[in-house]
Amino acid sequence: MPRIALIPGDGIGPEIMEAAIPVLEALADKHNITLEMKLYEAGDETKKRRSTALPKETFDGVRSSDAALMVAVGETAKDVILPLRQKLNLYVNLRPAKSYPIPNAIKGFDVTIVRENTEGLYVKAGWSSEEAAVDLRIITRKSSERICRYGYKYAKENGKRKVYVVHKANVLLGCKLFREVCSSIAEDEGFEYREMYVDAAAMRLAMDRPFDLIITTNMPGDILADLAAAYIGGLGMYPSGNIGNEKALFEPVHGTAPDIAGKGIANPMATLLSAAMMFRWLNYEEVAADLERAIWKACELRYTTPDIGGGMKTSEVCASVRDLLMK
Ligand code: NAI
Ligand code: MG
């Protein structure tokens, strides 16, 4: 019986979560699994009321659950997601960018980005004065090795052959170490070692996409992933997972979308696709595939929100996906 921690967060978070929960319940019902879902608070509103964006019971709730599903938190995102990633050792940021049948996606686009999630330029270490600012970038052998092994293992399990390690080793010392580690692991994992500089990879991502999967460090992965989002119809379609050896937290790549919050038109697909990733990680492959199939069908039928060419509300999209699950 999987125990799932749910974090709606701020902005469009609560409206998406409210609409998504019945979909998850219907899915669990159909596949005869008992889901124990529990809601936890975090984010800007929580901080206003309780002077912390990540209350202890939320952290403990995520830690003691089998997996977590979060929508998004606002300005306090770094106080919520960074501690969760770092303290729970969720060292993989898995971002599969795959196009669904919607008008603003490039047909057949399917590139997975495996991004190191705990170090690099996002360690928040450095110093600054009036005249200059320095950010430390930390790359360790240990973290490079585990993200690289995860990337190749995931590629193997998911039939992705064209795996590229993306870096800037001609300039950066950290990338030199990252490259050294990855190049020594590739063969061991049954892959030909392929690599590309990050600037070239950005162009090739936009142009001809020679890769199925990219393994890279923290900030390059963040930026390449948002570029990939542009080809699958935007952030409303992009799921992700923060994955460690024992725990994982799944969330759409998008934020709280303050410009559309409260209007009921937020796209719930990225959250539902994140839930599918969660079921797959929990070893419920059939459940994950079933949810993805229903989302695919909903897209085909244009049961979608305005950002991807439809005319439905968040709640109507979720109700349609739920109906399609029952067919
Ligand atoms: P954002 O992702 O919230 O919005 C960017 C654009 O995409 C907006 O025009 C928005 O309307 C649109 N969009 C995003 N999600 C959508 C959805 N589901 N359906 C339809 N349209 C959608 O990024 P932004 O504006 O840079 O950040 C807003 C807030 O979110 C900030 O406070 C930021 O700190 C936070 N944030 C939180 C993240 C997290 O919780 N992991 C990630 C990114 C941002
Ligand atoms: Mg980002």
mmCIF file of C-alpha atoms and ligand atoms in Angstrom:
data_model
loop_
_atom_site.group_PDB
_atom_site.id
_atom_site.type_symbol
_atom_site.label_atom_id
_atom_site.label_comp_id
_atom_site.label_asym_id
_atom_site.label_seq_id
_atom_site.Cartn_x
_atom_site.Cartn_y
_atom_site.Cartn_z
ATOM 1 C CA MET A 1 0.000 0.000 0.000
ATOM 2 C CA PRO A 2 1.894 3.045 -1.207
ATOM 3 C CA ARG A 3 1.818 6.097 1.048
ATOM 4 C CA ILE A 4 1.952 9.316 -0.946
ATOM 5 C CA ALA A 5 2.628 12.788 0.441
ATOM 6 C CA LEU A 6 0.829 15.485 -1.548
ATOM 7 C CA ILE A 7 2.002 19.117 -1.513
ATOM 8 C CA PRO A 8 -0.311 21.501 -3.397
ATOM 9 C CA GLY A 9 1.784 24.632 -2.656
ATOM 10 C CA ASP A 10 0.864 28.134 -3.898
ATOM 11 C CA GLY A 11 -0.741 29.844 -6.888
ATOM 12 C CA ILE A 12 -2.121 27.283 -9.334
ATOM 13 C CA GLY A 13 -0.906 24.492 -7.021
ATOM 14 C CA PRO A 14 -4.067 24.018 -4.938
ATOM 15 C CA GLU A 15 -6.450 24.191 -7.947
ATOM 16 C CA ILE A 16 -4.416 21.609 -9.853
ATOM 17 C CA MET A 17 -4.070 19.312 -6.835
ATOM 18 C CA GLU A 18 -7.787 19.468 -6.052
ATOM 19 C CA ALA A 19 -8.643 18.458 -9.619
ATOM 20 C CA ALA A 20 -5.911 15.792 -9.813
ATOM 21 C CA ILE A 21 -6.741 13.875 -6.628
ATOM 22 C CA PRO A 22 -9.945 12.271 -8.009
ATOM 23 C CA VAL A 23 -7.945 11.131 -11.056
ATOM 24 C CA LEU A 24 -5.418 9.400 -8.796
ATOM 25 C CA GLU A 25 -8.226 7.855 -6.753
ATOM 26 C CA ALA A 26 -9.954 6.523 -9.851
ATOM 27 C CA LEU A 27 -6.689 5.156 -11.188
ATOM 28 C CA ALA A 28 -5.882 3.383 -7.918
ATOM 29 C CA ASP A 29 -9.396 1.985 -7.772
ATOM 30 C CA LYS A 30 -9.222 0.641 -11.297
ATOM 31 C CA HIS A 31 -5.927 -1.141 -10.621
ATOM 32 C CA ASN A 32 -6.916 -2.368 -7.180
ATOM 33 C CA ILE A 33 -4.248 -0.558 -5.265
ATOM 34 C CA THR A 34 -4.851 1.173 -1.980
ATOM 35 C CA LEU A 35 -3.258 4.595 -2.059
ATOM 36 C CA GLU A 36 -2.812 6.361 1.213
ATOM 37 C CA MET A 37 -2.634 10.011 0.201
ATOM 38 C CA LYS A 38 -1.989 12.733 2.725
ATOM 39 C CA LEU A 39 -1.899 16.488 2.132
ATOM 40 C CA TYR A 40 0.939 18.620 3.502
ATOM 41 C CA GLU A 41 1.472 22.337 3.360
ATOM 42 C CA ALA A 42 4.531 24.258 2.174
ATOM 43 C CA GLY A 43 5.341 27.499 0.395
ATOM 44 C CA ASP A 44 4.667 31.246 0.552
ATOM 45 C CA GLU A 45 1.270 31.051 2.262
ATOM 46 C CA THR A 46 2.617 28.639 4.839
ATOM 47 C CA LYS A 47 5.525 30.981 5.508
ATOM 48 C CA LYS A 48 3.151 33.912 6.060
ATOM 49 C CA ARG A 49 1.163 31.994 8.633
ATOM 50 C CA ARG A 50 3.837 29.939 10.316
ATOM 51 C CA SER A 51 7.074 31.784 9.524
ATOM 52 C CA THR A 52 8.528 28.714 7.854
ATOM 53 C CA ALA A 53 7.965 27.626 4.268
ATOM 54 C CA LEU A 54 8.716 23.989 5.028
ATOM 55 C CA PRO A 55 7.173 22.952 8.370
ATOM 56 C CA LYS A 56 8.666 19.994 10.161
ATOM 57 C CA GLU A 57 5.576 17.815 9.675
ATOM 58 C CA THR A 58 5.784 18.371 5.911
ATOM 59 C CA PHE A 59 9.442 17.380 5.806
ATOM 60 C CA ASP A 60 8.772 14.365 8.043
ATOM 61 C CA GLY A 61 5.684 13.505 5.983
ATOM 62 C CA VAL A 62 7.699 13.396 2.784
ATOM 63 C CA ARG A 63 10.470 11.439 4.475
ATOM 64 C CA SER A 64 8.136 8.819 5.907
ATOM 65 C CA SER A 65 6.053 8.384 2.734
ATOM 66 C CA ASP A 66 6.952 6.090 -0.147
ATOM 67 C CA ALA A 67 6.883 8.983 -2.599
ATOM 68 C CA ALA A 68 5.721 12.584 -2.833
ATOM 69 C CA LEU A 69 3.854 14.611 -5.433
ATOM 70 C CA MET A 70 4.138 18.386 -5.332
ATOM 71 C CA VAL A 71 2.643 20.973 -7.657
ATOM 72 C CA ALA A 72 4.591 24.198 -7.068
ATOM 73 C CA VAL A 73 5.569 26.723 -4.446
ATOM 74 C CA GLY A 74 6.169 30.413 -5.132
ATOM 75 C CA GLU A 75 8.978 32.702 -4.021
ATOM 76 C CA THR A 76 9.951 30.281 -1.246
ATOM 77 C CA ALA A 77 10.677 27.522 -3.774
ATOM 78 C CA LYS A 78 14.356 27.461 -2.832
ATOM 79 C CA ASP A 79 13.464 27.093 0.882
ATOM 80 C CA VAL A 80 11.241 24.125 0.120
ATOM 81 C CA ILE A 81 12.635 22.206 -2.804
ATOM 82 C CA LEU A 82 16.365 22.695 -2.183
ATOM 83 C CA PRO A 83 16.319 21.344 1.414
ATOM 84 C CA LEU A 84 14.138 18.427 0.323
ATOM 85 C CA ARG A 85 16.509 17.585 -2.525
ATOM 86 C CA GLN A 86 19.615 17.972 -0.414
ATOM 87 C CA LYS A 87 18.496 16.459 2.908
ATOM 88 C CA LEU A 88 16.733 13.490 1.323
ATOM 89 C CA ASN A 89 19.615 13.048 -1.107
ATOM 90 C CA LEU A 90 17.405 13.257 -4.197
ATOM 91 C CA TYR A 91 20.412 13.484 -6.459
ATOM 92 C CA VAL A 92 18.679 12.896 -9.784
ATOM 93 C CA ASN A 93 16.502 15.412 -11.555
ATOM 94 C CA LEU A 94 14.777 13.359 -14.209
ATOM 95 C CA ARG A 95 13.047 15.390 -16.915
ATOM 96 C CA PRO A 96 11.565 13.430 -19.803
ATOM 97 C CA ALA A 97 10.432 15.889 -22.491
ATOM 98 C CA LYS A 98 8.084 13.972 -24.726
ATOM 99 C CA SER A 99 5.567 15.498 -27.096
ATOM 100 C CA TYR A 100 1.893 14.641 -26.814
ATOM 101 C CA PRO A 101 -0.578 15.224 -29.674
ATOM 102 C CA ILE A 102 -1.224 18.915 -29.132
ATOM 103 C CA PRO A 103 -0.957 21.691 -31.722
ATOM 104 C CA ASN A 104 1.998 23.544 -30.199
ATOM 105 C CA ALA A 105 4.322 20.537 -29.762
ATOM 106 C CA ILE A 106 6.856 19.220 -32.269
ATOM 107 C CA LYS A 107 5.731 15.763 -33.296
ATOM 108 C CA GLY A 108 8.034 12.980 -32.143
ATOM 109 C CA PHE A 109 10.110 15.142 -29.807
ATOM 110 C CA ASP A 110 11.433 12.813 -27.109
ATOM 111 C CA VAL A 111 14.534 13.842 -25.191
ATOM 112 C CA THR A 112 15.151 12.961 -21.558
ATOM 113 C CA ILE A 113 17.360 15.171 -19.456
ATOM 114 C CA VAL A 114 19.095 13.599 -16.471
ATOM 115 C CA ARG A 115 20.411 16.448 -14.381
ATOM 116 C CA GLU A 116 22.573 16.337 -11.256
ATOM 117 C CA ASN A 117 20.408 17.751 -8.496
ATOM 118 C CA THR A 118 22.503 18.422 -5.405
ATOM 119 C CA GLU A 119 25.640 20.347 -6.331
ATOM 120 C CA GLY A 120 27.141 22.319 -9.231
ATOM 121 C CA LEU A 121 26.334 26.025 -9.291
ATOM 122 C CA TYR A 122 23.268 25.629 -7.073
ATOM 123 C CA VAL A 123 25.089 24.836 -3.819
ATOM 124 C CA LYS A 124 24.428 28.429 -2.745
ATOM 125 C CA ALA A 125 28.002 29.070 -1.636
ATOM 126 C CA GLY A 126 29.889 32.221 -2.495
ATOM 127 C CA TRP A 127 30.402 35.815 -1.489
ATOM 128 C CA SER A 128 29.811 39.261 -2.886
ATOM 129 C CA SER A 129 30.758 42.897 -2.470
ATOM 130 C CA GLU A 130 29.557 46.072 -4.148
ATOM 131 C CA GLU A 131 31.902 45.430 -7.035
ATOM 132 C CA ALA A 132 31.947 41.700 -7.546
ATOM 133 C CA ALA A 133 30.104 38.484 -6.788
ATOM 134 C CA VAL A 134 31.385 34.942 -6.732
ATOM 135 C CA ASP A 135 29.359 31.734 -6.893
ATOM 136 C CA LEU A 136 31.153 28.529 -6.075
ATOM 137 C CA ARG A 137 30.532 25.583 -8.331
ATOM 138 C CA ILE A 138 31.149 22.263 -6.655
ATOM 139 C CA ILE A 139 31.503 19.072 -8.667
ATOM 140 C CA THR A 140 32.559 15.899 -6.864
ATOM 141 C CA ARG A 141 33.604 12.529 -8.192
ATOM 142 C CA LYS A 142 31.005 10.774 -6.046
ATOM 143 C CA SER A 143 28.039 12.837 -7.277
ATOM 144 C CA SER A 144 29.234 12.708 -10.874
ATOM 145 C CA GLU A 145 29.515 8.952 -10.693
ATOM 146 C CA ARG A 146 26.064 8.349 -9.196
ATOM 147 C CA ILE A 147 24.223 10.666 -11.615
ATOM 148 C CA CYS A 148 26.078 9.175 -14.549
ATOM 149 C CA ARG A 149 25.331 5.599 -13.501
ATOM 150 C CA TYR A 150 21.678 6.525 -12.997
ATOM 151 C CA GLY A 151 21.550 8.119 -16.468
ATOM 152 C CA TYR A 152 22.934 5.062 -18.249
ATOM 153 C CA LYS A 153 20.834 2.672 -16.183
ATOM 154 C CA TYR A 154 17.665 4.649 -16.942
ATOM 155 C CA ALA A 155 18.630 4.742 -20.628
ATOM 156 C CA LYS A 156 19.059 0.968 -20.648
ATOM 157 C CA GLU A 157 15.743 0.337 -18.926
ATOM 158 C CA ASN A 158 13.875 2.711 -21.195
ATOM 159 C CA GLY A 159 15.354 1.791 -24.564
ATOM 160 C CA LYS A 160 17.297 5.005 -25.053
ATOM 161 C CA ARG A 161 20.473 4.331 -27.040
ATOM 162 C CA LYS A 162 21.799 7.761 -28.003
ATOM 163 C CA VAL A 163 23.101 8.990 -24.668
ATOM 164 C CA TYR A 164 25.227 12.145 -24.547
ATOM 165 C CA VAL A 165 27.193 13.581 -21.665
ATOM 166 C CA VAL A 166 26.903 17.358 -21.900
ATOM 167 C CA HIS A 167 29.539 19.642 -20.345
ATOM 168 C CA LYS A 168 31.967 22.478 -20.978
ATOM 169 C CA ALA A 169 35.175 20.648 -20.163
ATOM 170 C CA ASN A 170 37.292 22.828 -22.441
ATOM 171 C CA VAL A 171 36.773 25.724 -20.006
ATOM 172 C CA LEU A 172 35.570 24.491 -16.613
ATOM 173 C CA LEU A 173 37.465 22.340 -14.134
ATOM 174 C CA GLY A 174 34.279 20.854 -12.690
ATOM 175 C CA CYS A 175 33.210 19.746 -16.153
ATOM 176 C CA LYS A 176 36.636 18.200 -16.729
ATOM 177 C CA LEU A 177 36.114 15.979 -13.693
ATOM 178 C CA PHE A 178 32.516 15.256 -14.722
ATOM 179 C CA ARG A 179 33.704 14.222 -18.185
ATOM 180 C CA GLU A 180 36.505 12.058 -16.815
ATOM 181 C CA VAL A 181 34.099 10.181 -14.536
ATOM 182 C CA CYS A 182 31.350 9.759 -17.153
ATOM 183 C CA SER A 183 33.700 8.639 -19.913
ATOM 184 C CA SER A 184 35.099 5.921 -17.673
ATOM 185 C CA ILE A 185 31.627 4.646 -16.770
ATOM 186 C CA ALA A 186 29.922 4.561 -20.184
ATOM 187 C CA GLU A 187 31.440 1.344 -21.448
ATOM 188 C CA ASP A 188 31.008 -0.346 -18.103
ATOM 189 C CA GLU A 189 27.267 0.406 -18.417
ATOM 190 C CA GLY A 190 27.160 -0.923 -21.983
ATOM 191 C CA PHE A 191 27.162 2.377 -23.865
ATOM 192 C CA GLU A 192 29.415 4.032 -26.382
ATOM 193 C CA TYR A 193 30.683 7.241 -24.766
ATOM 194 C CA ARG A 194 29.296 10.282 -26.573
ATOM 195 C CA GLU A 195 29.675 13.865 -25.460
ATOM 196 C CA MET A 196 28.888 17.407 -26.514
ATOM 197 C CA TYR A 197 29.669 20.909 -25.274
ATOM 198 C CA VAL A 198 26.654 22.523 -23.677
ATOM 199 C CA ASP A 199 26.444 25.443 -26.093
ATOM 200 C CA ALA A 200 26.495 23.084 -29.068
ATOM 201 C CA ALA A 201 23.967 20.848 -27.320
ATOM 202 C CA ALA A 202 21.545 23.773 -26.991
ATOM 203 C CA MET A 203 21.732 24.379 -30.725
ATOM 204 C CA ARG A 204 21.396 20.688 -31.577
ATOM 205 C CA LEU A 205 18.418 20.382 -29.210
ATOM 206 C CA ALA A 206 16.708 23.071 -31.247
ATOM 207 C CA MET A 207 17.901 21.718 -34.589
ATOM 208 C CA ASP A 208 18.250 18.002 -35.233
ATOM 209 C CA ARG A 209 18.386 16.281 -31.812
ATOM 210 C CA PRO A 210 20.948 13.523 -32.185
ATOM 211 C CA PHE A 211 20.272 12.452 -28.579
ATOM 212 C CA ASP A 212 17.651 10.366 -26.754
ATOM 213 C CA LEU A 213 19.034 11.248 -23.351
ATOM 214 C CA ILE A 214 21.370 13.880 -21.939
ATOM 215 C CA ILE A 215 23.369 13.453 -18.726
ATOM 216 C CA THR A 216 24.588 16.749 -17.338
ATOM 217 C CA THR A 217 25.393 18.910 -14.314
ATOM 218 C CA ASN A 218 22.933 21.064 -12.400
ATOM 219 C CA MET A 219 22.566 24.441 -14.121
ATOM 220 C CA PRO A 220 23.106 23.306 -17.723
ATOM 221 C CA GLY A 221 20.397 20.684 -17.102
ATOM 222 C CA ASP A 222 18.023 23.297 -15.732
ATOM 223 C CA ILE A 223 18.416 25.529 -18.779
ATOM 224 C CA LEU A 224 18.388 22.780 -21.424
ATOM 225 C CA ALA A 225 15.232 21.372 -19.845
ATOM 226 C CA ASP A 226 13.328 24.637 -20.201
ATOM 227 C CA LEU A 227 14.469 24.808 -23.817
ATOM 228 C CA ALA A 228 13.134 21.283 -24.312
ATOM 229 C CA ALA A 229 9.819 22.382 -22.767
ATOM 230 C CA ALA A 230 9.347 24.803 -25.662
ATOM 231 C CA TYR A 231 9.186 21.868 -28.098
ATOM 232 C CA ILE A 232 6.559 19.883 -26.220
ATOM 233 C CA GLY A 233 4.024 22.657 -25.859
ATOM 234 C CA GLY A 234 5.380 24.511 -22.862
ATOM 235 C CA LEU A 235 5.713 24.044 -19.131
ATOM 236 C CA GLY A 236 2.144 22.811 -18.730
ATOM 237 C CA MET A 237 3.212 19.495 -20.307
ATOM 238 C CA TYR A 238 6.545 18.908 -18.586
ATOM 239 C CA PRO A 239 6.820 16.496 -15.630
ATOM 240 C CA SER A 240 9.865 15.773 -13.500
ATOM 241 C CA GLY A 241 11.168 13.612 -10.695
ATOM 242 C CA ASN A 242 13.645 14.332 -7.909
ATOM 243 C CA ILE A 243 14.960 10.860 -7.245
ATOM 244 C CA GLY A 244 17.277 9.313 -4.677
ATOM 245 C CA ASN A 245 18.085 5.745 -3.755
ATOM 246 C CA GLU A 246 15.193 5.432 -1.307
ATOM 247 C CA LYS A 247 12.957 8.473 -1.746
ATOM 248 C CA ALA A 248 11.548 10.450 -4.631
ATOM 249 C CA LEU A 249 9.488 13.590 -5.079
ATOM 250 C CA PHE A 250 7.701 14.230 -8.347
ATOM 251 C CA GLU A 251 6.619 17.666 -9.577
ATOM 252 C CA PRO A 252 5.809 19.509 -12.761
ATOM 253 C CA VAL A 253 8.675 21.686 -14.002
ATOM 254 C CA HIS A 254 6.456 24.780 -13.940
ATOM 255 C CA GLY A 255 6.019 27.193 -11.045
ATOM 256 C CA THR A 256 2.935 28.749 -9.477
ATOM 257 C CA ALA A 257 1.940 30.743 -12.591
ATOM 258 C CA PRO A 258 0.718 33.839 -10.683
ATOM 259 C CA ASP A 259 -0.548 35.358 -13.950
ATOM 260 C CA ILE A 260 -3.276 32.711 -14.280
ATOM 261 C CA ALA A 261 -3.750 31.578 -10.650
ATOM 262 C CA GLY A 262 -7.370 31.506 -9.523
ATOM 263 C CA LYS A 263 -8.751 31.513 -13.065
ATOM 264 C CA GLY A 264 -9.220 27.752 -13.188
ATOM 265 C CA ILE A 265 -7.360 27.396 -16.496
ATOM 266 C CA ALA A 266 -4.029 25.971 -15.301
ATOM 267 C CA ASN A 267 -2.916 22.943 -17.281
ATOM 268 C CA PRO A 268 -2.968 19.888 -14.963
ATOM 269 C CA MET A 269 -1.198 17.556 -17.439
ATOM 270 C CA ALA A 270 2.353 18.193 -16.158
ATOM 271 C CA THR A 271 1.204 17.241 -12.666
ATOM 272 C CA LEU A 272 -0.661 14.144 -13.921
ATOM 273 C CA LEU A 273 2.387 13.129 -15.982
ATOM 274 C CA SER A 274 4.512 13.595 -12.853
ATOM 275 C CA ALA A 275 2.099 11.280 -11.034
ATOM 276 C CA ALA A 276 2.604 8.722 -13.820
ATOM 277 C CA MET A 277 6.369 8.984 -13.308
ATOM 278 C CA MET A 278 5.756 8.432 -9.607
ATOM 279 C CA PHE A 279 3.772 5.237 -10.208
ATOM 280 C CA ARG A 280 6.503 3.974 -12.537
ATOM 281 C CA TRP A 281 9.135 4.681 -9.894
ATOM 282 C CA LEU A 282 6.972 2.797 -7.360
ATOM 283 C CA ASN A 283 7.063 -0.151 -9.779
ATOM 284 C CA TYR A 284 3.461 0.209 -10.931
ATOM 285 C CA GLU A 285 4.389 0.263 -14.613
ATOM 286 C CA GLU A 286 0.905 -0.650 -15.813
ATOM 287 C CA VAL A 287 -0.714 2.077 -13.744
ATOM 288 C CA ALA A 288 1.737 4.652 -15.091
ATOM 289 C CA ALA A 289 1.189 3.549 -18.689
ATOM 290 C CA ASP A 290 -2.588 3.614 -18.232
ATOM 291 C CA LEU A 291 -2.549 7.188 -16.952
ATOM 292 C CA GLU A 292 -0.251 8.272 -19.804
ATOM 293 C CA ARG A 293 -2.569 6.586 -22.294
ATOM 294 C CA ALA A 294 -5.575 8.513 -20.939
ATOM 295 C CA ILE A 295 -3.624 11.793 -21.070
ATOM 296 C CA TRP A 296 -2.581 11.046 -24.662
ATOM 297 C CA LYS A 297 -6.207 10.397 -25.603
ATOM 298 C CA ALA A 298 -7.397 13.574 -23.861
ATOM 299 C CA CYS A 299 -4.834 15.543 -25.870
ATOM 300 C CA GLU A 300 -5.954 13.908 -29.115
ATOM 301 C CA LEU A 301 -9.558 14.811 -28.349
ATOM 302 C CA ARG A 302 -8.495 18.350 -27.405
ATOM 303 C CA TYR A 303 -9.801 17.964 -23.877
ATOM 304 C CA THR A 304 -7.190 20.507 -22.875
ATOM 305 C CA THR A 305 -6.583 23.947 -21.373
ATOM 306 C CA PRO A 306 -5.965 27.104 -23.462
ATOM 307 C CA ASP A 307 -2.147 27.063 -23.173
ATOM 308 C CA ILE A 308 -2.075 23.959 -25.398
ATOM 309 C CA GLY A 309 -4.881 24.918 -27.714
ATOM 310 C CA GLY A 310 -7.963 23.703 -25.857
ATOM 311 C CA GLY A 311 -10.888 25.457 -24.246
ATOM 312 C CA MET A 312 -11.367 23.520 -21.042
ATOM 313 C CA LYS A 313 -10.928 24.377 -17.395
ATOM 314 C CA THR A 314 -8.499 22.539 -15.121
ATOM 315 C CA SER A 315 -11.313 20.615 -13.453
ATOM 316 C CA GLU A 316 -12.881 19.646 -16.803
ATOM 317 C CA VAL A 317 -9.578 18.314 -18.129
ATOM 318 C CA CYS A 318 -9.142 16.165 -15.012
ATOM 319 C CA ALA A 319 -12.716 14.923 -15.212
ATOM 320 C CA SER A 320 -12.129 13.966 -18.873
ATOM 321 C CA VAL A 321 -8.926 12.095 -18.062
ATOM 322 C CA ARG A 322 -10.817 10.305 -15.304
ATOM 323 C CA ASP A 323 -13.585 9.311 -17.746
ATOM 324 C CA LEU A 324 -11.032 8.120 -20.294
ATOM 325 C CA LEU A 325 -9.441 5.922 -17.633
ATOM 326 C CA MET A 326 -12.757 4.179 -17.193
ATOM 327 C CA LYS A 327 -13.081 3.386 -20.903
HETATM 328 P P1 NAI B 1 5.947 29.643 -14.009
HETATM 329 O O1 NAI B 1 6.302 28.289 -14.458
HETATM 330 O O2 NAI B 1 5.076 29.746 -12.824
HETATM 331 O O3 NAI B 1 5.224 30.430 -15.202
HETATM 332 C C1 NAI B 1 5.849 30.698 -16.461
HETATM 333 C C2 NAI B 1 4.784 30.883 -17.547
HETATM 334 O O4 NAI B 1 4.215 29.602 -17.855
HETATM 335 C C3 NAI B 1 3.615 31.762 -17.103
HETATM 336 O O5 NAI B 1 3.171 32.529 -18.189
HETATM 337 C C4 NAI B 1 2.550 30.761 -16.689
HETATM 338 O O6 NAI B 1 1.235 31.242 -16.817
HETATM 339 C C5 NAI B 1 2.816 29.597 -17.616
HETATM 340 N N1 NAI B 1 2.451 28.324 -16.955
HETATM 341 C C6 NAI B 1 3.169 27.687 -15.997
HETATM 342 N N2 NAI B 1 2.535 26.580 -15.604
HETATM 343 C C7 NAI B 1 1.400 26.503 -16.313
HETATM 344 C C8 NAI B 1 0.309 25.592 -16.345
HETATM 345 N N3 NAI B 1 0.277 24.503 -15.563
HETATM 346 N N4 NAI B 1 -0.712 25.848 -17.188
HETATM 347 C C9 NAI B 1 -0.693 26.913 -17.992
HETATM 348 N N5 NAI B 1 0.305 27.822 -18.026
HETATM 349 C C10 NAI B 1 1.338 27.620 -17.183
HETATM 350 O O7 NAI B 1 7.323 30.429 -13.778
HETATM 351 P P2 NAI B 1 7.583 31.886 -13.157
HETATM 352 O O8 NAI B 1 6.523 32.832 -13.583
HETATM 353 O O9 NAI B 1 8.993 32.162 -13.494
HETATM 354 O O10 NAI B 1 7.512 31.676 -11.573
HETATM 355 C C11 NAI B 1 6.345 31.925 -10.811
HETATM 356 C C12 NAI B 1 6.593 31.475 -9.375
HETATM 357 O O11 NAI B 1 6.792 30.068 -9.315
HETATM 358 C C13 NAI B 1 7.813 32.119 -8.734
HETATM 359 O O12 NAI B 1 7.464 32.501 -7.427
HETATM 360 C C14 NAI B 1 8.850 31.002 -8.717
HETATM 361 O O13 NAI B 1 9.728 31.111 -7.619
HETATM 362 C C15 NAI B 1 7.975 29.772 -8.591
HETATM 363 N N6 NAI B 1 8.577 28.542 -9.163
HETATM 364 C C16 NAI B 1 8.471 27.402 -8.445
HETATM 365 C C17 NAI B 1 8.947 26.201 -8.922
HETATM 366 C C18 NAI B 1 8.775 24.965 -8.106
HETATM 367 O O14 NAI B 1 7.946 24.922 -7.217
HETATM 368 N N7 NAI B 1 9.527 23.906 -8.363
HETATM 369 C C19 NAI B 1 9.590 26.109 -10.243
HETATM 370 C C20 NAI B 1 9.598 27.359 -10.965
HETATM 371 C C21 NAI B 1 9.116 28.537 -10.424
HETATM 372 MG MG MG B 2 13.952 25.708 -13.963
#
